[in-house]
C-alpha positions as CSV (number, residue, x, y, z in Angstrom):
1,M,90.7,108.8,188.9
2,S,91.9,108.5,185.3
3,V,89.5,105.4,183.9
4,E,91.2,102.9,181.3
5,H,89.1,102.5,178.5
6,H,88.1,98.7,177.2
7,D,87.2,98.9,173.7
8,L,87.6,96.5,171.5
9,A,89.6,98.4,169.0
10,H,92.0,99.9,171.8
11,E,92.4,96.4,173.3
12,F,93.3,94.5,170.1
13,P,94.7,97.3,167.8
14,E,96.0,94.6,165.5
15,L,92.6,93.4,165.1
16,K,90.5,96.0,164.2
17,D,90.0,95.5,160.3
18,R,88.4,91.8,161.8
19,I,86.4,93.4,164.6
20,H,85.0,95.6,161.7
21,D,84.1,92.3,159.0
22,L,82.7,90.3,162.3
23,K,80.8,93.0,163.2
24,M,79.3,93.8,159.9
25,N,78.8,89.7,158.8
26,D,78.4,87.7,162.0
27,A,75.2,88.4,163.9
28,H,76.4,86.1,167.2
29,F,79.7,88.1,167.1
30,R,77.5,91.4,167.0
31,K,75.4,90.4,169.7
32,L,78.4,89.8,172.1
33,F,80.3,92.9,170.8
34,E,77.5,95.2,171.6
35,A,77.2,93.5,175.1
36,Y,80.6,94.2,175.8
37,H,80.3,97.5,175.3
38,E,77.2,97.9,177.1
39,L,79.2,96.4,180.0
40,T,82.2,98.4,179.7
41,R,79.9,101.8,179.8
42,E,78.3,100.5,183.0
43,I,81.6,99.6,184.5
44,E,83.0,102.6,183.6
45,N,79.9,104.6,184.8
46,M,80.4,102.8,188.3
47,E,83.8,103.8,188.1
48,N,83.1,107.2,188.0
49,E,80.7,106.9,190.6
50,V,78.2,108.0,187.8
51,S,76.2,104.9,188.9
52,P,77.1,103.9,192.6
53,A,77.7,100.5,192.9
54,S,79.0,97.9,195.6
55,T,82.6,96.9,195.1
56,Q,81.4,93.3,194.8
57,A,78.6,94.3,192.1
58,E,81.6,96.3,190.0
59,E,83.9,93.0,190.2
60,E,81.1,90.9,189.3
61,A,80.9,93.1,186.1
62,K,84.6,93.5,185.5
63,M,84.3,89.6,185.6
64,R,81.5,88.9,183.2
65,R,83.6,91.8,180.7
66,V,86.4,89.5,180.9
67,H,84.2,86.4,180.2
68,L,83.1,88.2,177.1
69,K,86.3,89.6,176.1
70,D,88.0,86.3,176.2
71,E,84.5,85.1,173.9
72,L,85.4,87.8,171.5
73,Y,89.5,87.5,171.3
74,R,88.5,83.5,170.7
75,M,85.7,84.4,167.9
76,L,88.6,87.1,166.1
77,T,91.1,84.4,166.3
78,A,89.8,81.7,165.0
79,S,91.1,80.7,161.6
80,H,88.1,81.9,158.5
């Protein structure tokens, strides 16, 4: 099974420069960014059965990722 990649640059290619800027200059964004990517790695490991998990655990992790992505997107698109 092919696993879809969810890194932020892939999700929001039009915001690549803004992502880089916030990672360099906003500690809160950087913390959320790192949490998002760590969670994405965990989910990919669950999907690839590297780290077996129940369907419920996988779905809960995906919901946490959606909430993180929403917050990151809000920060990326806020006027500065």
